[in-house]
PDB file of C-alpha atoms and ligand atoms in Angstrom:
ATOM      1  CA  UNK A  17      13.115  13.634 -14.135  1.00 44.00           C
ATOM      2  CA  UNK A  18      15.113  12.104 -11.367  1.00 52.00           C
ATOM      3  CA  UNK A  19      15.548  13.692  -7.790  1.00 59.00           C
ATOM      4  CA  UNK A  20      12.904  13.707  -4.940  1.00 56.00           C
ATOM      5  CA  UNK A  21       8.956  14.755  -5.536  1.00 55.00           C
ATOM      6  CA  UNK A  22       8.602  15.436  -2.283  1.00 53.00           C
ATOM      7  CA  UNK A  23       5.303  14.218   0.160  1.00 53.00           C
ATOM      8  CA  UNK A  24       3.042  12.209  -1.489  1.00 61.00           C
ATOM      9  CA  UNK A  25       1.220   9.360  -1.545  1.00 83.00           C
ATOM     10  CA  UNK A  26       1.606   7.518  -5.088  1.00 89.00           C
ATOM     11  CA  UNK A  27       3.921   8.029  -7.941  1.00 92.00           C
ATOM     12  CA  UNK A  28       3.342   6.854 -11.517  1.00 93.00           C
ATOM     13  CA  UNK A  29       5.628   6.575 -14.389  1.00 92.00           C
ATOM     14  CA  UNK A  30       6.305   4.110 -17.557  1.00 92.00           C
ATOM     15  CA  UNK A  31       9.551   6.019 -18.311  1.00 93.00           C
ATOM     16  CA  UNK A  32      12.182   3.438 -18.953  1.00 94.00           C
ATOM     17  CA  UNK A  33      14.971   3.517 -16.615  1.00 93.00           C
ATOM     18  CA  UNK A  34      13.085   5.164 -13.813  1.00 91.00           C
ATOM     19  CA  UNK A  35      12.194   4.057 -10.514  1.00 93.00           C
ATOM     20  CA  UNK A  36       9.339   5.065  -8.060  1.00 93.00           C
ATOM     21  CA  UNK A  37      10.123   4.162  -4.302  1.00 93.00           C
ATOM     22  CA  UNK A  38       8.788   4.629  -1.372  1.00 92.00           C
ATOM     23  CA  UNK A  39       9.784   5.212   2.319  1.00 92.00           C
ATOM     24  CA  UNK A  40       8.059   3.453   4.944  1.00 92.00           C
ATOM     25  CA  UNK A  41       7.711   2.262   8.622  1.00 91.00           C
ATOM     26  CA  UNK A  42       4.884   0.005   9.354  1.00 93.00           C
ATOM     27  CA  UNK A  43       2.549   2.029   6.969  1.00 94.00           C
ATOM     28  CA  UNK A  44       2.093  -0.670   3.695  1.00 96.00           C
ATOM     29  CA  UNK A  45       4.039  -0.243   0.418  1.00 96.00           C
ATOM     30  CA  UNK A  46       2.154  -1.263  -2.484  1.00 97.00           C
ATOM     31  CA  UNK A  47       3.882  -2.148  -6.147  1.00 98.00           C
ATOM     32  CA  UNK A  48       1.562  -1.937  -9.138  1.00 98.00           C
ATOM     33  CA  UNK A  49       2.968  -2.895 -12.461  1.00 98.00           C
ATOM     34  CA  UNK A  50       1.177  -2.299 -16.031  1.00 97.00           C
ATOM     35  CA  UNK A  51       2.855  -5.343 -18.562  1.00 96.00           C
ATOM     36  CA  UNK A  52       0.555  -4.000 -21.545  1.00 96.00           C
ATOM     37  CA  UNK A  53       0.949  -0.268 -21.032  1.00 95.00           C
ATOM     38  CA  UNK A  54       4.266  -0.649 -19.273  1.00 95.00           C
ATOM     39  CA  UNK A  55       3.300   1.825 -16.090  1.00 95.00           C
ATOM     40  CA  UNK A  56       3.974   1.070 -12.562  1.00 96.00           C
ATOM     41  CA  UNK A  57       2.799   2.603  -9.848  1.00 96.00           C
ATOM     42  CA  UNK A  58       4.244   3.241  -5.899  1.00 96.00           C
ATOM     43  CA  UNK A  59       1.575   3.859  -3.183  1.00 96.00           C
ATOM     44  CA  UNK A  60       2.506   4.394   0.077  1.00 93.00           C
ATOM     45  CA  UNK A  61      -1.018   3.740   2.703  1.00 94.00           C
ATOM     46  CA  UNK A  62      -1.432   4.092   6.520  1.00 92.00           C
ATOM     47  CA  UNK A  63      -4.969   4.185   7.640  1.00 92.00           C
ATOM     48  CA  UNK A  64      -5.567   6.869   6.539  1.00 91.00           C
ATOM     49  CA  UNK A  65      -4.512   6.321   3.095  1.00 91.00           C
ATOM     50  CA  UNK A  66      -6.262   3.024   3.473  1.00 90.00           C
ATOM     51  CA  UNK A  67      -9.765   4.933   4.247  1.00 89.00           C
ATOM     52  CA  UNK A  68      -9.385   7.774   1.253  1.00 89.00           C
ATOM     53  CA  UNK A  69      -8.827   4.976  -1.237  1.00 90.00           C
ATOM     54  CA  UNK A  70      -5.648   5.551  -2.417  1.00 92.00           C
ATOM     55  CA  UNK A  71      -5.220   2.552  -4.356  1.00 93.00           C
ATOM     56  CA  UNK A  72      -8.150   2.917  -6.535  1.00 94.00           C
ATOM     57  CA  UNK A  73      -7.649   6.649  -7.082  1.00 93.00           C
ATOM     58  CA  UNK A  74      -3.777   5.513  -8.493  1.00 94.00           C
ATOM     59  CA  UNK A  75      -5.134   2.689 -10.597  1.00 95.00           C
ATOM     60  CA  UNK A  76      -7.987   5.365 -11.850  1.00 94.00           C
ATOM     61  CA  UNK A  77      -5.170   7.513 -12.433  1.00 93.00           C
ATOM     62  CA  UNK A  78      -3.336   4.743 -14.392  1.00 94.00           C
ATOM     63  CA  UNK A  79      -6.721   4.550 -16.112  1.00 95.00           C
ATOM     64  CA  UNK A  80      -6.880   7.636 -17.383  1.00 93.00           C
ATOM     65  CA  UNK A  81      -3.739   8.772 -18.359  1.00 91.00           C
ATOM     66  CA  UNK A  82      -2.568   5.517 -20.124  1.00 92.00           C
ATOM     67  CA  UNK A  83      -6.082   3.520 -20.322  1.00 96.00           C
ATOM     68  CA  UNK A  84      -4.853   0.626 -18.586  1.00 97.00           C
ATOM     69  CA  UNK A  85      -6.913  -2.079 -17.680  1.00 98.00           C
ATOM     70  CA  UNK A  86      -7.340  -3.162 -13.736  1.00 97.00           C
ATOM     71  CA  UNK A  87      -7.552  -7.377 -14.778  1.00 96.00           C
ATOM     72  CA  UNK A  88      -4.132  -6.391 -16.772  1.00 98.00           C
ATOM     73  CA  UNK A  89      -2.575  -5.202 -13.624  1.00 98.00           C
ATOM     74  CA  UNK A  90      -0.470  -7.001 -11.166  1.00 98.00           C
ATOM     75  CA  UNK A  91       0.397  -5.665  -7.447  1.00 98.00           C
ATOM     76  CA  UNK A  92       2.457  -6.560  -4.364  1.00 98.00           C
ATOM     77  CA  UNK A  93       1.913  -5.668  -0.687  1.00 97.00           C
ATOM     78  CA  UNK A  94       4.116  -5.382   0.691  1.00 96.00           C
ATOM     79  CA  UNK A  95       4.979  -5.750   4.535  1.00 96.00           C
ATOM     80  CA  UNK A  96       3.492  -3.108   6.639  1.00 96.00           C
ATOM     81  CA  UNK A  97       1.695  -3.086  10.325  1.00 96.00           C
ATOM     82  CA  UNK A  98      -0.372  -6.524  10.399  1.00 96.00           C
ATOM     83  CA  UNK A  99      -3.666  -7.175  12.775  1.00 95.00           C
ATOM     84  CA  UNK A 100      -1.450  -8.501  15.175  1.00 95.00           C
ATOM     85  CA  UNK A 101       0.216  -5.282  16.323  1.00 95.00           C
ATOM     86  CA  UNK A 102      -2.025  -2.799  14.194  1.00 94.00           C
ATOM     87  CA  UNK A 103      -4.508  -1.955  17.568  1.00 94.00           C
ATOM     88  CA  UNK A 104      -6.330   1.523  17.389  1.00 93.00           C
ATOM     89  CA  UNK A 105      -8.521   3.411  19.318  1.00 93.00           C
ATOM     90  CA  UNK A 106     -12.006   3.949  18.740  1.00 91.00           C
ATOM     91  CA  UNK A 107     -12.156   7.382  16.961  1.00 90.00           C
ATOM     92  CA  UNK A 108     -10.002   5.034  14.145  1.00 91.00           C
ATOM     93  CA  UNK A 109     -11.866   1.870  14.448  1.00 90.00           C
ATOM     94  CA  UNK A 110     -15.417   3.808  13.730  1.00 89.00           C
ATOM     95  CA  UNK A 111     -13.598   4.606  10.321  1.00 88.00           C
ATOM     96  CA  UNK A 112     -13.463   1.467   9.196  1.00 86.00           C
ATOM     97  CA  UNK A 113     -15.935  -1.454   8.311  1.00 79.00           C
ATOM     98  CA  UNK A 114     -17.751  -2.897  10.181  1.00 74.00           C
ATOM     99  CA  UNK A 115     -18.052  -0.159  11.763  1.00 72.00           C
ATOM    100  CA  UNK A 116     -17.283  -0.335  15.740  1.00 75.00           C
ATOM    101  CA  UNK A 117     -16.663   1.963  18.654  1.00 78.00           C
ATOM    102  CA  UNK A 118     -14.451   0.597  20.877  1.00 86.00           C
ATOM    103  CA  UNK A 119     -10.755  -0.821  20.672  1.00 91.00           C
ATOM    104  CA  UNK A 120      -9.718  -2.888  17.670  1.00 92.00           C
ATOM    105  CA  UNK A 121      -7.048  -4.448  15.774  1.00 94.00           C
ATOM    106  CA  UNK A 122      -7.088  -3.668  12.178  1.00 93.00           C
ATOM    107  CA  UNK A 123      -6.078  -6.058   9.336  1.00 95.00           C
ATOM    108  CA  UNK A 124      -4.934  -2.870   6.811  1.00 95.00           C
ATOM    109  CA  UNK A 125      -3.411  -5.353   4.837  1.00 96.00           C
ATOM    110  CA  UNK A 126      -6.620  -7.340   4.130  1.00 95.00           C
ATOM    111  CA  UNK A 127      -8.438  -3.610   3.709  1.00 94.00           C
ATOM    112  CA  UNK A 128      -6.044  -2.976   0.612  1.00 96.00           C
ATOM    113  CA  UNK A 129      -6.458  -6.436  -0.938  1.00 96.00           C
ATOM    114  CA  UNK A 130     -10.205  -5.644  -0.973  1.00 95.00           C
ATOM    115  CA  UNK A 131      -9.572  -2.692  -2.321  1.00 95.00           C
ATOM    116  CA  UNK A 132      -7.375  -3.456  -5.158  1.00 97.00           C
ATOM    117  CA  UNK A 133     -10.180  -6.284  -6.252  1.00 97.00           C
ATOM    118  CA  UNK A 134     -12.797  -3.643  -5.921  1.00 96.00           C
ATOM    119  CA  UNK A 135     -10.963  -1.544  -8.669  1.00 96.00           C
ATOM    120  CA  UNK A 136     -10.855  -4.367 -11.020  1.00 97.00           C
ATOM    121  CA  UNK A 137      -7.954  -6.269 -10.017  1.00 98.00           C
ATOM    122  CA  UNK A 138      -7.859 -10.363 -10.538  1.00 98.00           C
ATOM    123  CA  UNK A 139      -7.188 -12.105  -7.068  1.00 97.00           C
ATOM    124  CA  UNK A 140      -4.331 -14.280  -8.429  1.00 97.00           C
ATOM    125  CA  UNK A 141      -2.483 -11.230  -9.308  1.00 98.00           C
ATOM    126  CA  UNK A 142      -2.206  -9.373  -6.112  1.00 98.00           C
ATOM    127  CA  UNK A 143       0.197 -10.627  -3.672  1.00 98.00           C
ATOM    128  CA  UNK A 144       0.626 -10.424  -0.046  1.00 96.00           C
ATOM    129  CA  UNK A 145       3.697 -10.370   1.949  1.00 94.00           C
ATOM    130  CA  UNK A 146       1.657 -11.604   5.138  1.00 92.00           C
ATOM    131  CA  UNK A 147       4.690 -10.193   7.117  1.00 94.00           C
ATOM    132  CA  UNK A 148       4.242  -7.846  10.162  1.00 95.00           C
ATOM    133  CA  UNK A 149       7.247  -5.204  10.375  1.00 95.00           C
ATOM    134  CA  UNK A 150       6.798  -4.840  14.052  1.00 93.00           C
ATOM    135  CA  UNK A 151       7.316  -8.377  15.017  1.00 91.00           C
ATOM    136  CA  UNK A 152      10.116  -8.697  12.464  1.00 83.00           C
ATOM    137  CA  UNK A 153      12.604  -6.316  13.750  1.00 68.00           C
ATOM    138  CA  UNK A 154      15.115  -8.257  12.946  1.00 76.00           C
ATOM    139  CA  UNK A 155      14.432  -7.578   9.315  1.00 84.00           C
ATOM    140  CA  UNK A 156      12.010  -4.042   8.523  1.00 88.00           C
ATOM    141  CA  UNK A 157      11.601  -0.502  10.150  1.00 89.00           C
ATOM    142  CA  UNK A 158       8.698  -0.129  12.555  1.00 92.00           C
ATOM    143  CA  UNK A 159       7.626   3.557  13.678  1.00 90.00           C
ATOM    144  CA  UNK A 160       5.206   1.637  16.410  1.00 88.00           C
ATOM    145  CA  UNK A 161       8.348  -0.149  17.902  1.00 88.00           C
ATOM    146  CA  UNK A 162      11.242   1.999  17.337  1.00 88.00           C
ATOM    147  CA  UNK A 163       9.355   5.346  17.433  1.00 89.00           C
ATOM    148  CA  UNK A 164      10.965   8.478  15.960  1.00 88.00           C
ATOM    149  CA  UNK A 165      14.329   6.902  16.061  1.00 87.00           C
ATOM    150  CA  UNK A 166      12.187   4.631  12.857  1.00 89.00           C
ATOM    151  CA  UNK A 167      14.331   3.865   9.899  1.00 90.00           C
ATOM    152  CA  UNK A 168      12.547   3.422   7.114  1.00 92.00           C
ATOM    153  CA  UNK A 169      12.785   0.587   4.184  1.00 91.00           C
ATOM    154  CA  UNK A 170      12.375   1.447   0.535  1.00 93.00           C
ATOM    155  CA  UNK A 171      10.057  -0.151  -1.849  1.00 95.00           C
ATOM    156  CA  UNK A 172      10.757   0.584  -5.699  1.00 95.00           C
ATOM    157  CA  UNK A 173       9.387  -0.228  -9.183  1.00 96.00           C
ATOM    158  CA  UNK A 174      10.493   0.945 -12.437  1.00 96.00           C
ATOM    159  CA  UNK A 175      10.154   0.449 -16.050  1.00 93.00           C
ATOM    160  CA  UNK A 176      13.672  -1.389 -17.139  1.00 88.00           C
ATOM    161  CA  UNK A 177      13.690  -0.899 -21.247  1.00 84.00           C
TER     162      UNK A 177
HETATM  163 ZN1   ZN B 230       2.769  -7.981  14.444  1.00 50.90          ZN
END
Protein backbone atom coordinates (compact mmCIF):
# COMPACT_ATOMS: atom_id res chain seq x y z
CA UNK A 1 0.00 0.00 0.00
CA UNK A 2 1.41 3.36 -0.86
CA UNK A 3 2.00 6.26 1.73
CA UNK A 4 4.89 6.48 4.32
CA UNK A 5 5.99 3.33 6.75
CA UNK A 6 7.43 5.44 8.90
CA UNK A 7 11.28 4.90 10.70
CA UNK A 8 12.95 2.11 9.55
CA UNK A 9 15.78 0.77 8.28
CA UNK A 10 14.94 -1.54 5.11
CA UNK A 11 11.87 -1.99 3.08
CA UNK A 12 11.08 -4.98 0.86
CA UNK A 13 8.54 -5.47 -1.76
CA UNK A 14 8.15 -7.32 -5.36
CA UNK A 15 4.76 -5.59 -5.85
CA UNK A 16 4.73 -4.26 -9.35
CA UNK A 17 4.43 -0.65 -9.59
CA UNK A 18 5.81 0.09 -6.17
CA UNK A 19 8.75 1.84 -5.07
CA UNK A 20 10.89 1.64 -1.82
CA UNK A 21 13.05 4.88 -1.18
CA UNK A 22 14.98 6.07 1.14
CA UNK A 23 16.01 9.43 2.77
CA UNK A 24 19.47 10.10 3.48
CA UNK A 25 22.38 12.49 4.42
CA UNK A 26 25.77 11.03 4.44
CA UNK A 27 24.41 7.72 6.01
CA UNK A 28 24.73 5.01 2.73
CA UNK A 29 21.69 4.00 0.62
CA UNK A 30 21.84 0.59 -0.54
CA UNK A 31 19.59 -0.87 -3.70
CA UNK A 32 19.11 -4.63 -3.77
CA UNK A 33 17.25 -6.06 -6.67
CA UNK A 34 15.94 -9.87 -6.97
CA UNK A 35 15.74 -10.57 -11.21
CA UNK A 36 14.50 -14.30 -10.44
CA UNK A 37 12.08 -13.60 -7.61
CA UNK A 38 11.50 -10.04 -8.71
CA UNK A 39 12.04 -8.38 -4.95
CA UNK A 40 14.03 -5.38 -4.24
CA UNK A 41 15.07 -4.22 -1.30
CA UNK A 42 15.95 -0.36 0.27
CA UNK A 43 18.39 -0.24 3.25
CA UNK A 44 19.25 2.76 4.68
CA UNK A 45 22.94 2.20 7.09
CA UNK A 46 24.93 4.67 9.28
CA UNK A 47 27.34 3.02 11.57
CA UNK A 48 25.30 1.85 13.37
CA UNK A 49 23.29 0.10 10.89
CA UNK A 50 26.61 -0.89 9.45
CA UNK A 51 27.61 -2.73 12.93
CA UNK A 52 23.95 -4.59 13.51
CA UNK A 53 24.20 -6.04 10.02
CA UNK A 54 21.51 -4.67 8.37
CA UNK A 55 22.26 -5.82 5.05
CA UNK A 56 22.43 -9.41 5.76
CA UNK A 57 19.40 -9.41 8.06
CA UNK A 58 17.35 -7.76 4.69
CA UNK A 59 18.84 -10.25 2.28
CA UNK A 60 17.93 -13.10 5.10
CA UNK A 61 14.69 -11.53 5.08
CA UNK A 62 14.53 -11.71 1.23
CA UNK A 63 15.55 -15.30 1.95
CA UNK A 64 12.92 -16.28 3.76
CA UNK A 65 9.98 -14.80 2.64
CA UNK A 66 10.59 -15.30 -1.16
CA UNK A 67 13.69 -17.91 -1.04
CA UNK A 68 15.86 -15.85 -3.01
CA UNK A 69 19.23 -16.66 -3.62
CA UNK A 70 22.25 -14.13 -2.44
CA UNK A 71 24.61 -15.09 -5.96
CA UNK A 72 21.09 -14.14 -7.79
CA UNK A 73 21.13 -10.77 -6.23
CA UNK A 74 22.49 -7.57 -7.49
CA UNK A 75 23.10 -4.27 -5.22
CA UNK A 76 24.21 -0.63 -5.50
CA UNK A 77 25.84 1.65 -2.91
CA UNK A 78 25.20 4.18 -3.14
CA UNK A 79 27.00 7.54 -2.09
CA UNK A 80 27.15 8.06 1.56
CA UNK A 81 30.03 9.48 4.11
CA UNK A 82 33.45 8.05 2.58
CA UNK A 83 36.88 7.47 4.77
CA UNK A 84 37.84 10.71 3.79
CA UNK A 85 35.42 12.74 5.90
CA UNK A 86 33.85 9.69 7.89
CA UNK A 87 36.38 10.41 11.25
CA UNK A 88 34.95 9.07 14.66
CA UNK A 89 35.88 8.97 18.01
CA UNK A 90 37.07 6.14 19.84
CA UNK A 91 33.94 4.81 21.67
CA UNK A 92 32.87 4.24 17.60
CA UNK A 93 36.12 3.12 16.28
CA UNK A 94 36.35 0.17 19.12
CA UNK A 95 33.06 -1.02 17.30
CA UNK A 96 34.48 -1.78 14.37
CA UNK A 97 37.27 -4.17 12.99
CA UNK A 98 40.18 -4.10 13.64
CA UNK A 99 39.35 -3.13 16.55
CA UNK A 100 41.15 0.26 17.84
CA UNK A 101 40.82 2.83 20.58
CA UNK A 102 41.72 5.94 19.49
CA UNK A 103 40.59 8.34 16.54
CA UNK A 104 39.83 6.86 13.13
CA UNK A 105 38.45 7.32 9.81
CA UNK A 106 36.06 4.72 8.78
CA UNK A 107 35.62 3.33 5.22
CA UNK A 108 31.57 2.35 5.91
CA UNK A 109 31.37 1.95 2.42
CA UNK A 110 34.02 -0.81 2.17
CA UNK A 111 32.29 -2.32 5.65
CA UNK A 112 28.97 -2.89 3.56
CA UNK A 113 30.68 -4.34 0.47
CA UNK A 114 32.13 -6.95 2.87
CA UNK A 115 29.12 -7.44 4.16
CA UNK A 116 26.97 -7.98 1.24
CA UNK A 117 29.77 -10.75 -0.01
CA UNK A 118 29.58 -12.29 3.39
CA UNK A 119 25.77 -12.97 2.82
CA UNK A 120 26.35 -14.62 -0.40
CA UNK A 121 26.59 -11.92 -2.78
CA UNK A 122 28.99 -12.29 -6.13
CA UNK A 123 31.61 -9.34 -6.18
CA UNK A 124 30.82 -8.38 -9.81
CA UNK A 125 27.35 -7.69 -8.83
CA UNK A 126 27.64 -5.16 -6.13
CA UNK A 127 28.48 -1.76 -7.13
CA UNK A 128 30.02 1.16 -5.55
CA UNK A 129 29.40 4.72 -6.10
CA UNK A 130 32.98 5.59 -4.58
CA UNK A 131 31.46 9.14 -4.11
CA UNK A 132 31.74 11.06 -0.76
CA UNK A 133 28.50 13.33 -0.14
CA UNK A 134 30.43 15.67 2.01
CA UNK A 135 33.01 16.68 -0.45
CA UNK A 136 30.39 16.77 -3.21
CA UNK A 137 28.16 19.46 -2.05
CA UNK A 138 27.69 20.59 -5.09
CA UNK A 139 25.69 17.51 -5.89
CA UNK A 140 24.22 15.31 -2.43
CA UNK A 141 22.94 16.25 1.15
CA UNK A 142 25.51 15.98 3.93
CA UNK A 143 24.22 16.10 7.72
CA UNK A 144 28.22 16.36 8.69
CA UNK A 145 28.51 19.59 6.51
CA UNK A 146 25.25 21.22 6.45
CA UNK A 147 24.08 20.03 9.91
CA UNK A 148 20.37 20.13 10.81
CA UNK A 149 19.68 22.51 8.04
CA UNK A 150 20.65 18.68 5.93
CA UNK A 151 18.46 18.02 2.98
CA UNK A 152 18.24 14.78 2.26
CA UNK A 153 18.46 12.79 -1.31
CA UNK A 154 16.19 9.89 -2.12
CA UNK A 155 17.23 6.54 -3.26
CA UNK A 156 14.35 4.26 -4.79
CA UNK A 157 13.79 0.79 -6.31
CA UNK A 158 10.71 -0.77 -7.45
CA UNK A 159 9.32 -3.62 -9.29
CA UNK A 160 8.10 -1.99 -12.86
CA UNK A 161 5.61 -4.93 -14.36
ZN1 LIG B 1 34.87 13.12 1.80
Amino acid sequence: MPGEVGVGDALVTSQPGMFVSIRTADCFPILIADPEKRVVAAVHAGWRGAISGICSKTIQAMERSVGSHPNDLLAVIGPGIAECCFEVGPEVAMQFEPFVEERTRIDLEDVIYNQLCRSGLLRERIVKSGICTCCEGEMFHSFRREHEGAGRSISAIGVLF
